[in-house]
Amino acid sequence: MFTLLHAQHWIERAWSEMGRDFDANLVPVSRFGELEVDDMAFPFKNSALESWLLKDGALVKDPNAKIVRVPFIAFAIDDEKNTMNIQVNWASRCGYGFEVAFNERGEVITQKMRWVS
């Protein structure tokens, strides 16, 4: 449960660090049960467990938000390991995939970039 909160903070911080520069607003964000960081088609082929809109850098719960094109954010968390796999696409050919691990305070302890475009 705490991993979801950490993931949400990570996503909002990513928007403030990069997404806002692409004028990415109303970005659909979907959480999946599992997500292979390198499988770029996964978010388009599978159903999300939960959905939000990233609106001006803040996540707003929206069960109707769907990933249908770029921009989007797709992620999965493992509460037992306190980890997250995430794909972030702010614009065409501007995205990245990470494997992230948090400590119990929500601080990133490892962040492995798997791909960037």
C-alpha positions as CSV (number, residue, x, y, z in Angstrom):
1,M,0.0,0.0,0.0
2,F,2.8,2.4,0.8
3,T,4.5,1.6,-2.4
4,L,1.5,3.1,-4.3
5,L,2.0,6.3,-2.5
6,H,5.7,6.3,-3.2
7,A,4.9,5.6,-6.9
8,Q,2.5,8.5,-7.1
9,H,5.1,10.9,-5.7
10,W,7.6,9.6,-8.2
11,I,5.2,10.2,-11.1
12,E,4.3,13.7,-9.9
13,R,8.0,14.5,-9.5
14,A,8.8,13.2,-13.0
15,W,6.2,15.6,-14.4
16,S,7.8,18.5,-12.6
17,E,11.3,17.5,-13.8
18,M,10.5,16.8,-17.4
19,G,6.8,16.4,-18.4
20,R,5.9,20.0,-17.9
21,D,8.6,20.9,-20.5
22,F,6.7,18.9,-23.1
23,D,3.4,20.7,-22.1
24,A,2.1,17.2,-21.2
25,N,-1.2,17.8,-19.5
26,L,-4.1,15.5,-18.9
27,V,-1.8,12.5,-19.2
28,P,-3.5,9.1,-18.6
29,V,-1.8,7.1,-15.9
30,S,-2.6,3.4,-15.5
31,R,-1.6,0.9,-12.9
32,F,-1.3,-2.7,-14.0
33,G,-0.9,-5.9,-11.9
34,E,2.4,-6.5,-13.6
35,L,4.4,-4.7,-16.3
36,E,7.5,-5.6,-18.2
37,V,9.3,-2.3,-18.6
38,D,10.6,-3.2,-22.1
39,D,7.2,-4.3,-23.5
40,M,6.1,-1.1,-25.2
41,A,2.8,-2.6,-26.4
42,F,1.7,-3.8,-23.0
43,P,-0.2,-0.7,-21.9
44,F,-2.3,-0.8,-25.1
45,K,-3.1,-4.5,-24.9
46,N,-4.0,-4.9,-21.3
47,S,-6.6,-3.7,-18.8
48,A,-5.5,-1.4,-15.9
49,L,-6.3,-2.0,-12.3
50,E,-6.6,1.7,-11.6
51,S,-6.4,4.9,-13.6
52,W,-5.7,8.6,-13.0
53,L,-5.1,11.7,-15.0
54,L,-1.9,13.6,-14.5
55,K,-3.4,17.1,-14.5
56,D,-0.9,20.0,-14.2
57,G,1.5,17.6,-12.3
58,A,-1.0,16.2,-9.8
59,L,-2.6,12.8,-10.0
60,V,-6.4,12.9,-10.1
61,K,-8.3,9.6,-9.7
62,D,-10.2,8.9,-13.0
63,P,-11.6,5.4,-13.6
64,N,-12.3,6.4,-17.2
65,A,-8.8,7.5,-18.1
66,K,-7.4,5.1,-20.7
67,I,-4.1,4.7,-22.5
68,V,-4.8,5.1,-26.2
69,R,-1.8,7.1,-27.4
70,V,1.2,9.1,-26.3
71,P,1.5,10.8,-23.8
72,F,0.9,8.2,-21.1
73,I,2.4,6.6,-18.0
74,A,2.0,2.9,-17.2
75,F,3.3,1.3,-14.0
76,A,3.1,-1.8,-11.8
77,I,4.2,-2.1,-8.2
78,D,5.3,-4.9,-6.0
79,D,4.3,-4.1,-2.4
80,E,6.3,-6.9,-0.9
81,K,9.6,-5.8,-2.6
82,N,8.6,-2.0,-2.4
83,T,9.4,-1.7,-6.1
84,M,7.9,-0.2,-9.3
85,N,8.3,-0.8,-13.0
86,I,7.3,2.2,-15.0
87,Q,7.0,3.4,-18.6
88,V,6.8,7.2,-19.1
89,N,6.0,8.7,-22.5
90,W,5.7,12.5,-22.6
91,A,5.7,12.8,-26.4
92,S,6.5,10.7,-29.5
93,R,10.1,9.5,-29.1
94,C,10.4,11.0,-25.7
95,G,10.0,8.4,-23.0
96,Y,11.8,6.2,-20.6
97,G,11.4,3.0,-18.7
98,F,12.6,2.4,-15.1
99,E,12.8,-0.2,-12.4
100,V,12.6,1.7,-9.1
101,A,13.0,0.5,-5.5
102,F,12.0,2.6,-2.5
103,N,12.9,2.4,1.2
104,E,10.1,2.6,3.8
105,R,10.3,6.4,3.8
106,G,9.5,6.5,0.1
107,E,13.0,7.5,-0.9
108,V,14.4,6.0,-4.1
109,I,17.2,3.6,-3.2
110,T,17.8,2.3,-6.7
111,Q,16.6,3.5,-10.1
112,K,17.6,1.5,-13.1
113,M,16.9,3.0,-16.5
114,R,15.9,0.2,-18.9
115,W,15.4,2.3,-22.0
116,V,15.1,5.8,-23.3
117,S,13.8,7.3,-26.5
